[in-house]
Structures are given as C-alpha cells and as structure tokens.
Short mmCIF file of C-alpha atoms in Angstrom, two decimals:
data_model
loop_
_atom_site.label_atom_id
_atom_site.label_comp_id
_atom_site.label_asym_id
_atom_site.label_seq_id
_atom_site.Cartn_x
_atom_site.Cartn_y
_atom_site.Cartn_z
CA MET A 1 0.00 0.00 0.00
CA LEU A 2 1.29 3.46 -0.89
CA LEU A 3 1.14 5.89 2.02
CA ARG A 4 1.65 9.14 0.12
CA PRO A 5 -0.66 12.00 -0.86
CA LEU A 6 -2.73 11.40 -3.99
CA LEU A 7 -3.56 13.67 -6.90
CA LEU A 8 -7.07 14.69 -7.94
CA LEU A 9 -7.69 13.40 -11.46
CA GLY A 10 -10.13 15.21 -13.73
CA ALA A 11 -13.14 13.84 -15.58
CA VAL A 12 -13.04 12.73 -19.20
CA LEU A 13 -16.42 13.36 -20.87
CA VAL A 14 -17.89 11.77 -24.01
CA LEU A 15 -21.31 12.85 -25.31
CA LEU A 16 -23.86 10.04 -25.67
CA PRO A 17 -27.18 9.82 -27.49
CA ALA A 18 -30.33 11.39 -26.04
CA GLY A 19 -28.37 13.85 -23.91
CA ALA A 20 -26.75 11.20 -21.73
CA GLN A 21 -23.06 11.51 -20.93
CA SER A 22 -20.28 9.04 -20.50
CA PHE A 23 -17.49 10.02 -18.14
CA THR A 24 -14.59 8.72 -16.13
CA SER A 25 -13.78 10.55 -12.90
CA SER A 26 -11.62 9.94 -9.88
CA GLN A 27 -11.17 11.46 -6.46
CA SER A 28 -8.09 10.86 -4.36
CA GLY A 29 -7.36 11.41 -0.69
CA ILE A 30 -4.46 10.89 1.69
CA PRO A 31 -2.98 8.36 1.51
CA ALA A 32 -5.39 6.13 -0.47
CA GLU A 33 -9.06 5.44 -1.09
CA HIS A 34 -11.12 2.81 -2.90
CA GLY A 35 -14.71 3.10 -4.13
CA ILE A 36 -16.65 0.04 -2.97
CA GLY A 37 -20.25 0.98 -3.83
CA VAL A 38 -22.17 3.32 -6.14
CA TRP A 39 -25.82 4.29 -6.57
CA GLN A 40 -27.93 7.05 -8.07
CA GLN A 41 -28.56 9.95 -5.70
CA GLY A 42 -31.00 12.62 -6.90
CA SER A 43 -29.92 13.72 -10.36
CA GLY A 44 -26.35 12.51 -9.78
CA TYR A 45 -24.42 9.68 -8.17
CA ARG A 46 -23.06 8.72 -4.76
CA THR A 47 -20.11 6.45 -4.04
CA LEU A 48 -19.00 4.94 -0.77
CA ALA A 49 -15.22 5.12 -0.44
CA ARG A 50 -12.93 3.34 2.00
CA LEU A 51 -10.10 5.69 2.98
CA HIS A 52 -6.84 4.17 4.20
CA LEU A 53 -5.44 6.49 6.87
CA GLN A 54 -1.82 7.13 7.82
CA ASP A 55 -1.61 5.48 11.23
CA GLY A 56 -1.77 1.70 11.44
CA PRO A 57 -4.79 -0.35 10.36
CA SER A 58 -7.13 2.63 10.47
CA TYR A 59 -9.88 3.39 7.97
CA GLN A 60 -12.57 5.99 7.32
CA LEU A 61 -15.75 5.47 5.30
CA GLN A 62 -16.80 8.46 3.23
CA LEU A 63 -19.80 9.19 1.04
CA ILE A 64 -18.79 11.12 -2.10
CA ASP A 65 -21.42 12.93 -4.20
CA TRP A 66 -21.06 13.60 -7.92
CA ASP A 67 -23.28 15.41 -10.42
CA ALA A 68 -24.62 13.80 -13.60
CA GLN A 69 -21.41 14.68 -15.47
CA GLY A 70 -19.11 13.09 -12.89
CA ASN A 71 -18.02 16.30 -11.15
CA LEU A 72 -17.41 16.14 -7.40
CA THR A 73 -20.08 18.01 -5.40
CA GLY A 74 -19.63 16.95 -1.76
CA LYS A 75 -18.30 14.55 0.86
CA GLN A 76 -19.64 13.14 4.11
CA ASP A 77 -17.73 10.98 6.63
CA LEU A 78 -19.60 8.11 8.28
CA PRO A 79 -19.32 7.92 12.09
CA LEU A 80 -17.79 4.45 12.29
CA PRO A 81 -14.67 3.28 14.15
CA GLY A 82 -11.31 3.19 12.39
CA THR A 83 -11.32 -0.60 12.64
CA ALA A 84 -14.30 -0.83 10.24
CA PHE A 85 -13.15 -2.34 6.93
CA ALA A 86 -16.04 -2.15 4.46
CA GLN A 87 -16.01 -4.36 1.36
CA ALA A 88 -19.35 -3.93 -0.47
CA THR A 89 -22.73 -2.21 -0.58
CA ALA A 90 -26.22 -3.24 -1.70
CA PRO A 91 -29.56 -1.42 -2.06
CA ALA A 92 -31.77 -1.69 1.03
CA GLY A 93 -35.16 -0.02 0.67
CA SER A 94 -34.54 3.67 0.02
CA GLY A 95 -31.05 3.39 1.51
CA GLN A 96 -28.03 1.12 1.37
CA VAL A 97 -26.46 -1.64 3.41
CA VAL A 98 -22.67 -1.69 3.89
CA VAL A 99 -20.86 -4.92 4.76
CA GLY A 100 -17.33 -5.97 5.63
CA SER A 101 -15.57 -6.66 8.88
CA ILE A 102 -14.31 -5.10 12.11
CA PHE A 103 -10.71 -5.60 13.14
CA ILE A 104 -10.43 -6.87 16.70
CA PRO A 105 -7.83 -4.74 18.58
CA ASP A 106 -4.57 -6.55 19.39
CA SER A 107 -5.66 -9.51 17.30
CA SER A 108 -5.68 -10.72 13.70
CA ARG A 109 -9.39 -11.57 14.02
CA HIS A 110 -12.26 -9.98 12.14
CA ASP A 111 -15.92 -9.90 13.11
CA LEU A 112 -18.72 -9.36 10.60
CA LEU A 113 -19.78 -5.76 10.00
CA VAL A 114 -23.21 -4.76 8.67
CA VAL A 115 -24.28 -1.09 8.55
CA LYS A 116 -27.67 0.24 7.39
CA LEU A 117 -27.78 3.74 5.83
CA ASP A 118 -30.95 5.69 5.16
CA ALA A 119 -31.58 7.58 1.92
CA ALA A 120 -29.67 10.63 3.20
CA GLY A 121 -26.64 8.55 4.18
CA ASN A 122 -27.27 8.57 7.93
CA VAL A 123 -26.34 5.45 9.90
CA GLN A 124 -29.55 3.77 11.11
CA TRP A 125 -27.89 0.82 12.81
CA THR A 126 -24.64 -1.11 13.00
CA SER A 127 -24.30 -4.83 13.70
CA THR A 128 -21.02 -6.54 14.67
CA PRO A 129 -22.01 -9.94 16.09
CA PHE A 130 -19.38 -11.96 17.93
CA LEU A 131 -18.84 -15.41 16.44
CA ALA A 132 -16.09 -17.92 17.08
CA GLY A 133 -13.13 -17.55 14.73
CA ASP A 134 -12.71 -14.98 11.99
CA GLN A 135 -15.39 -13.73 9.55
CA GLN A 136 -15.37 -11.37 6.59
CA ALA A 137 -18.28 -10.34 4.33
CA TRP A 138 -17.53 -9.59 0.67
CA SER A 139 -21.03 -9.38 -0.80
CA ALA A 140 -24.57 -8.53 0.33
CA THR A 141 -28.19 -8.55 -0.76
CA THR A 142 -31.55 -7.79 0.83
CA LEU A 143 -34.73 -9.87 0.98
CA THR A 144 -38.25 -8.61 0.31
CA ASN A 145 -38.91 -8.19 4.06
CA GLY A 146 -35.81 -5.99 4.51
CA ASP A 147 -33.56 -8.68 5.99
CA VAL A 148 -29.90 -8.56 4.92
CA VAL A 149 -27.89 -11.57 3.71
CA VAL A 150 -24.10 -11.48 3.43
CA ALA A 151 -21.58 -13.88 1.91
CA GLY A 152 -17.86 -14.20 2.44
CA MET A 153 -15.47 -16.36 4.41
CA ALA A 154 -15.16 -17.78 7.93
CA VAL A 155 -11.91 -19.04 9.45
CA THR A 156 -11.85 -21.51 12.32
CA GLY A 157 -8.38 -22.79 13.05
CA THR A 158 -6.63 -23.26 9.70
CA ASP A 159 -9.76 -23.89 7.63
CA HIS A 160 -11.25 -21.22 5.37
CA ASP A 161 -14.94 -21.95 4.87
CA ALA A 162 -17.67 -20.36 2.76
CA LEU A 163 -19.91 -18.14 4.89
CA ILE A 164 -23.52 -17.01 4.47
CA ALA A 165 -25.28 -15.09 7.25
CA ARG A 166 -28.74 -13.51 7.58
CA PHE A 167 -29.56 -10.40 9.59
CA SER A 168 -32.97 -8.98 10.43
CA SER A 169 -34.05 -5.61 9.02
CA THR A 170 -32.93 -4.06 12.33
CA GLY A 171 -29.49 -5.74 12.42
CA THR A 172 -30.03 -8.82 14.60
CA LEU A 173 -28.05 -11.87 13.45
CA LEU A 174 -30.63 -14.56 12.69
CA TRP A 175 -28.26 -17.30 11.55
CA SER A 176 -24.90 -17.99 9.95
CA THR A 177 -23.73 -21.10 8.14
CA SER A 178 -20.33 -22.38 7.04
CA PRO A 179 -20.70 -25.91 5.69
CA SER A 180 -17.70 -28.18 6.03
CA LEU A 181 -16.36 -28.81 2.53
CA PRO A 182 -12.99 -30.18 1.36
CA GLY A 183 -10.32 -27.52 0.88
CA ASP A 184 -10.65 -23.78 1.46
CA GLN A 185 -13.63 -21.79 0.15
CA GLU A 186 -14.75 -18.18 -0.18
CA LEU A 187 -17.90 -16.55 -1.60
CA HIS A 188 -17.89 -13.30 -3.59
CA ALA A 189 -21.45 -12.98 -4.92
CA LEU A 190 -24.99 -13.99 -3.98
CA ILE A 191 -28.54 -13.71 -5.30
CA PRO A 192 -31.81 -14.40 -3.39
CA ASP A 193 -35.19 -15.68 -4.52
CA ALA A 194 -38.46 -16.62 -2.84
CA THR A 195 -37.16 -19.87 -1.35
CA GLY A 196 -33.44 -19.43 -0.78
CA ILE A 197 -30.07 -17.84 -1.54
CA THR A 198 -27.51 -18.93 -4.13
CA ALA A 199 -23.88 -17.80 -3.75
CA ALA A 200 -20.78 -18.14 -5.89
CA GLY A 201 -17.02 -17.99 -5.29
CA ARG A 202 -14.25 -20.56 -5.34
CA THR A 203 -12.96 -23.68 -3.62
CA VAL A 204 -9.25 -24.49 -3.62
CA HIS A 205 -7.74 -27.79 -4.70
CA GLY A 206 -4.02 -28.51 -4.66
CA PRO A 207 -1.27 -25.89 -4.51
CA ASN A 208 -2.32 -23.95 -7.65
CA GLY A 209 -5.85 -25.06 -8.47
CA ALA A 210 -9.34 -23.83 -7.64
CA ASP A 211 -12.85 -24.55 -8.89
CA LEU A 212 -15.79 -22.21 -9.23
CA LEU A 213 -18.05 -22.91 -6.23
CA LEU A 214 -21.83 -22.58 -6.19
CA MET A 215 -23.73 -23.01 -2.95
CA ARG A 216 -27.45 -22.80 -2.19
CA VAL A 217 -29.12 -22.51 1.21
CA ASP A 218 -32.76 -22.13 2.15
CA LEU A 219 -34.04 -19.08 4.00
CA ASN A 220 -33.19 -20.75 7.34
CA GLY A 221 -29.56 -21.32 6.36
CA ASP A 222 -29.77 -25.05 5.69
CA THR A 223 -27.54 -26.14 2.81
CA LEU A 224 -29.54 -27.49 -0.15
CA TRP A 225 -26.68 -28.22 -2.54
CA THR A 226 -23.16 -27.29 -3.61
CA ARG A 227 -21.67 -27.45 -7.11
CA ARG A 228 -18.10 -27.25 -8.39
CA HIS A 229 -17.17 -26.26 -11.94
CA GLY A 230 -13.64 -26.01 -13.25
CA GLY A 231 -10.54 -27.74 -14.47
CA PRO A 232 -6.98 -28.46 -13.32
CA MET A 233 -5.93 -24.82 -12.88
CA ALA A 234 -7.37 -21.80 -11.02
CA ASP A 235 -11.03 -20.99 -11.75
CA GLU A 236 -13.44 -18.80 -9.78
CA ALA A 237 -16.63 -16.70 -9.86
CA ARG A 238 -16.80 -13.01 -9.02
CA GLY A 239 -20.38 -12.27 -10.08
CA LEU A 240 -23.78 -13.97 -10.13
CA VAL A 241 -27.11 -12.72 -11.52
CA ARG A 242 -30.50 -14.32 -12.24
CA LEU A 243 -32.35 -14.23 -15.56
CA SER A 244 -36.12 -13.80 -15.81
CA ASN A 245 -36.66 -17.56 -16.34
CA GLY A 246 -34.74 -18.48 -13.17
CA ASP A 247 -31.45 -19.46 -14.82
CA LEU A 248 -28.21 -17.98 -13.46
CA LEU A 249 -25.38 -16.17 -15.21
CA ALA A 250 -22.00 -16.37 -13.48
CA ALA A 251 -18.81 -14.59 -14.45
CA GLY A 252 -15.28 -15.11 -13.24
CA THR A 253 -11.76 -15.99 -14.31
CA THR A 254 -10.35 -19.26 -15.63
CA GLN A 255 -6.92 -20.58 -16.43
CA SER A 256 -8.25 -24.08 -17.16
CA PHE A 257 -10.18 -23.15 -20.31
CA GLY A 258 -9.61 -20.97 -23.36
CA PRO A 259 -6.97 -20.74 -26.10
CA MET A 260 -3.89 -22.89 -25.53
CA ARG A 261 -0.40 -21.48 -26.00
CA VAL A 262 2.40 -23.36 -27.73
CA ASP A 263 3.88 -24.30 -24.35
CA SER A 264 0.54 -25.95 -23.36
CA THR A 265 -0.33 -23.21 -20.87
CA ARG A 266 -3.09 -20.62 -20.90
CA MET A 267 -3.37 -16.98 -20.04
CA ARG A 268 -6.05 -16.01 -17.52
CA ASN A 269 -9.35 -15.65 -19.40
CA LEU A 270 -12.78 -14.26 -18.68
CA TRP A 271 -15.19 -17.08 -17.87
CA MET A 272 -18.94 -16.89 -18.45
CA LEU A 273 -21.40 -19.61 -17.46
CA ARG A 274 -25.14 -20.09 -17.71
CA LEU A 275 -26.57 -22.45 -15.12
CA ASN A 276 -30.01 -23.78 -14.32
CA ALA A 277 -31.66 -23.21 -10.94
CA GLN A 278 -29.94 -26.34 -9.59
CA GLY A 279 -26.47 -25.00 -10.47
CA ASP A 280 -25.83 -27.31 -13.43
CA THR A 281 -24.15 -25.78 -16.49
CA LEU A 282 -26.14 -25.05 -19.63
CA TRP A 283 -23.13 -23.54 -21.39
CA THR A 284 -19.72 -22.10 -20.56
CA HIS A 285 -17.52 -19.74 -22.54
CA ALA A 286 -13.90 -18.69 -21.96
CA HIS A 287 -12.99 -15.38 -23.60
CA GLY A 288 -9.37 -14.44 -24.19
CA ASP A 289 -6.29 -15.04 -26.31
CA THR A 290 -2.76 -16.44 -26.02
CA LEU A 291 -1.07 -13.08 -25.38
CA ILE A 292 -2.85 -11.08 -22.65
CA HIS A 293 -4.27 -11.94 -19.23
CA ARG A 294 -7.91 -11.03 -18.54
CA GLY A 295 -9.78 -11.28 -15.24
CA THR A 296 -13.31 -10.59 -13.95
CA THR A 297 -13.88 -8.32 -10.95
CA ALA A 298 -17.63 -7.52 -11.21
CA LEU A 299 -20.82 -8.48 -13.08
CA CYS A 300 -24.20 -6.84 -13.54
CA LEU A 301 -27.37 -7.81 -15.40
CA HIS A 302 -28.24 -5.31 -18.12
CA ILE A 303 -31.93 -4.41 -18.41
CA SER A 304 -31.99 -6.28 -21.75
CA GLY A 305 -31.03 -9.54 -20.00
CA ASP A 306 -27.42 -9.41 -21.19
CA GLY A 307 -24.53 -9.71 -18.75
CA VAL A 308 -21.94 -6.94 -18.45
CA ILE A 309 -18.52 -7.83 -17.02
CA ALA A 310 -15.98 -5.44 -15.55
CA GLY A 311 -12.44 -6.70 -15.20
CA THR A 312 -8.78 -6.21 -15.98
CA ARG A 313 -6.66 -6.70 -19.09
CA GLY A 314 -2.87 -6.77 -19.09
CA ASN A 315 0.25 -8.72 -18.21
CA THR A 316 1.74 -6.34 -15.62
CA PRO A 317 0.34 -4.72 -12.46
CA ASP A 318 -0.48 -1.70 -14.68
CA ASN A 319 -3.68 -3.25 -16.08
CA GLU A 320 -6.28 -1.61 -18.27
CA LEU A 321 -9.92 -1.61 -17.20
CA LEU A 322 -11.96 -4.04 -19.29
CA LEU A 323 -15.71 -4.01 -20.01
CA LEU A 324 -17.48 -6.80 -21.90
CA ARG A 325 -21.13 -7.44 -22.74
CA PHE A 326 -22.44 -10.93 -23.51
CA THR A 327 -25.85 -12.36 -24.36
CA PRO A 328 -27.75 -15.02 -22.35
CA GLY A 329 -26.70 -17.40 -25.13
CA GLY A 330 -23.00 -16.81 -24.47
CA ASN A 331 -22.15 -14.59 -27.43
CA VAL A 332 -19.83 -11.64 -26.80
CA SER A 333 -21.41 -8.42 -28.12
CA TRP A 334 -18.43 -6.15 -27.50
CA GLU A 335 -15.26 -5.73 -25.47
CA ARG A 336 -13.91 -2.30 -24.45
CA THR A 337 -10.84 -1.18 -22.53
CA PHE A 338 -9.87 2.18 -21.09
CA ASP A 339 -6.95 3.48 -19.10
CA HIS A 340 -7.47 6.31 -16.61
CA GLY A 341 -4.28 5.91 -14.57
CA LEU A 342 -1.56 3.31 -14.20
CA SER A 343 -4.14 0.63 -13.44
CA GLU A 344 -7.80 0.34 -12.52
CA ARG A 345 -10.09 -2.13 -10.82
CA VAL A 346 -13.89 -2.09 -10.68
CA LEU A 347 -15.41 -3.34 -7.43
CA GLN A 348 -19.09 -2.72 -8.24
CA LEU A 349 -20.98 -2.46 -11.54
CA VAL A 350 -24.60 -1.22 -11.58
CA PRO A 351 -27.10 -1.12 -14.50
CA LEU A 352 -28.99 2.11 -15.17
CA GLY A 353 -32.43 2.49 -16.75
CA PRO A 354 -33.53 1.66 -20.31
CA GLY A 355 -31.10 3.14 -22.81
CA ALA A 356 -28.93 4.60 -20.05
CA GLY A 357 -26.12 2.05 -19.87
CA PHE A 358 -24.37 1.34 -16.58
CA MET A 359 -22.01 2.81 -13.99
CA GLY A 360 -19.23 1.45 -11.84
CA THR A 361 -16.84 2.27 -9.04
CA GLY A 362 -13.54 0.92 -7.75
CA TRP A 363 -10.04 2.34 -7.72
CA THR A 364 -7.48 3.84 -10.06
CA SER A 365 -3.76 4.20 -9.37
CA THR A 366 -1.22 6.84 -10.27
CA ASP A 367 2.48 7.02 -9.47
CA THR A 368 1.49 8.54 -6.12
CA GLY A 369 -1.22 6.16 -4.92
CA TYR A 370 -4.84 5.07 -5.26
CA GLY A 371 -8.09 6.97 -5.70
CA THR A 372 -11.82 6.35 -5.97
CA LEU A 373 -12.91 5.64 -9.54
CA LEU A 374 -16.38 6.48 -10.89
CA PHE A 375 -17.46 5.95 -14.49
CA ARG A 376 -20.56 5.78 -16.62
CA ARG A 377 -20.84 4.11 -20.04
CA ASP A 378 -23.58 3.79 -22.63
CA GLU A 379 -25.12 0.48 -23.72
CA GLN A 380 -22.27 -0.08 -26.20
CA GLY A 381 -19.61 0.46 -23.57
CA ASN A 382 -18.51 3.82 -24.99
#
C-alpha cells in the first residue's frame, strides 16, 4: 500500500445519445481510497469510499457525491470506528447496506460488519455480532422483508470456509452457516429468490488449483446443494445474476479453459457460465487469447437480459480496465478497454435504466497512490 498523498484526477467526458453523458472521474485522498459501492442519488451519483489512513490499520468510510457529469459536489464521513473495513454495498429499501468486517484490537481476528444507511446517508444501525473464529463479508443482498444476507469467508483454526449469514431488518443476526467442505472456500457474490439464496465464489484444490463454487441454502440457512465447476488450474466466480426464467449467469476468471499457447499453458481468461436453478451448467464460454491476461472483478445484469462484465486486461500490475457485454446465449457483443491511470479495478458495476447504460466504481492508481474511480458508459460500452 502506498502511504503518500494522492492527486485529484479530472473527468473525461464523451457525449452520448439522447443527452446522456459518458465520463470517467476519480477522487483521491491521503494516503489512499477505494470506491466500494455506487448508486444514483437525486440527479447525480453517490459512491461509498474506504479511505486508508496514515496510522496503522485505520480506515474511514466516506460518502462522495457527484453530479450527472461526474463532477465532485460533496463529501460526508460516516461515524464508524477506524477498525471498520467495508467491502461492499447493496440497495436496502430507500437506503443502502454496507458490509465488511471489524478488526479486533490486538488480534488478527475480524468480526462481521453490517451497517444500514438511510436515503440521506445517515447510519440507522450497526451490527457486529461476535462469532467464534474470523469472519469477513464480501457481498450482500436484501430480501423482500428488509432482511440482509451477506456472503464471504469464515476461518476456524486453519480452515477457510464459505460463509452465508442472515440479519434482520434491524441488524439482529438470525443465523450464519459455514458448511464443512474439502479444501478452502470463499464466496464473492450472492442472489436471493423466494425460497433461498444462491452464492458463488471458489474452492481451492491442490497448490495452484481452484474450482468455481456454487452453494445454495434455504431461508433458514440449511444447505440445499453445492456445485463445483472447473478444471486443473485456477477458476473462480466473481459475479452472479439471475435471468427472468430463473437461470443464473456467473462470471469469473479461468486458467483451465480458453486458447492454448504453444507451451501448453493458458493466459487467464474471462469465464462466463449459464446455469439452471440447480447450479448445473447449460453452457460455458472462456474469452481471451494467447497473449494477454484477462480477469473478472464484477458483473451486472443489463436491463436487456445481457450480462456486463468489468475486469482487468494486461500482463503487468499496470492493467487496463476491461468491459465486456455478452448475451444469455454466451455470445460476446463487445469488449472495451480504457486506461485512466496506471491501473484500474472495478469493485461494483450497476445497471442504469432503459437506454442509459451502466455505472461502476472501484479504484485507479497513479504514481502517487490510489483513488476512488467512478465511471458511466452507454449500452455499447462507450
């Protein structure tokens, strides 16, 4: 981590049809900040940024407001302790839910963190339940009754287990589950329905291998099934969405599938899968080539039913930001890259309304550090 002051980077604007605008903006603090969530706020946008402070493992959560053209309009610090390490956000009624973990002082342990914000960004409640071992939440969703479900990882002893936990609409932990599976697991995405929750991530096998992991629990936390998809190398899921007919689209990264190089190895490729409601594959597609690494960091479901992937493209730490749209049948419609700093990473991708495209947030780096990234693109990724 770079602990030096950051520069404020300007916005790059591109006019879109029907008066919409595409832009790329960034906002940097001291010494570093990462955008972890984004949503529409009034006529503009709001991001939640995690600021990395100078002294020790200390963090500050900050709401950053932007106008419709991506210009900074205001900031608001959240009154949370410096040990709060937020990882993701999700819509919750008219507000948002923020999830992650709390560092335990004088310990390497983490406890789950769930924070509910109202529409104005005020903290309504905070939940940090004590559970045995170490827990971190990396994804969240809300149920129709306002309950919050998180997914991530739990550590007990030396085992890393997949974690799903449900909280009431007022922050009470209702249940948590970490089924005992072979190897180490972690979950990075989840999607609810009327009868349960399906989550996706990875499960490790051997020193260099991993499979994409799917796991489904009912609304009481009882495991209904688990599925593994992959090959001999490292494969994983970073996004999961549901189509209107109940099928699932998953997106991640694979080094087991895709074009083979002359030395019988593969670059890292984008991996897209369509699965039925039981987690069985209907099709899979690896997108890449034999020259450049690609990886998935986020997925959203476009209003048309297409999937849109955000990820990285490049063979050095100075990656380009990659966007790719694919149909429910597995055909790639387009692939776009852009470079705002030395490297970029998208942590959340959100669809906008009909004809409006999508927006995303994450981080961008310069030679002086890291800053919050915000961008909007039209339906063609421009």
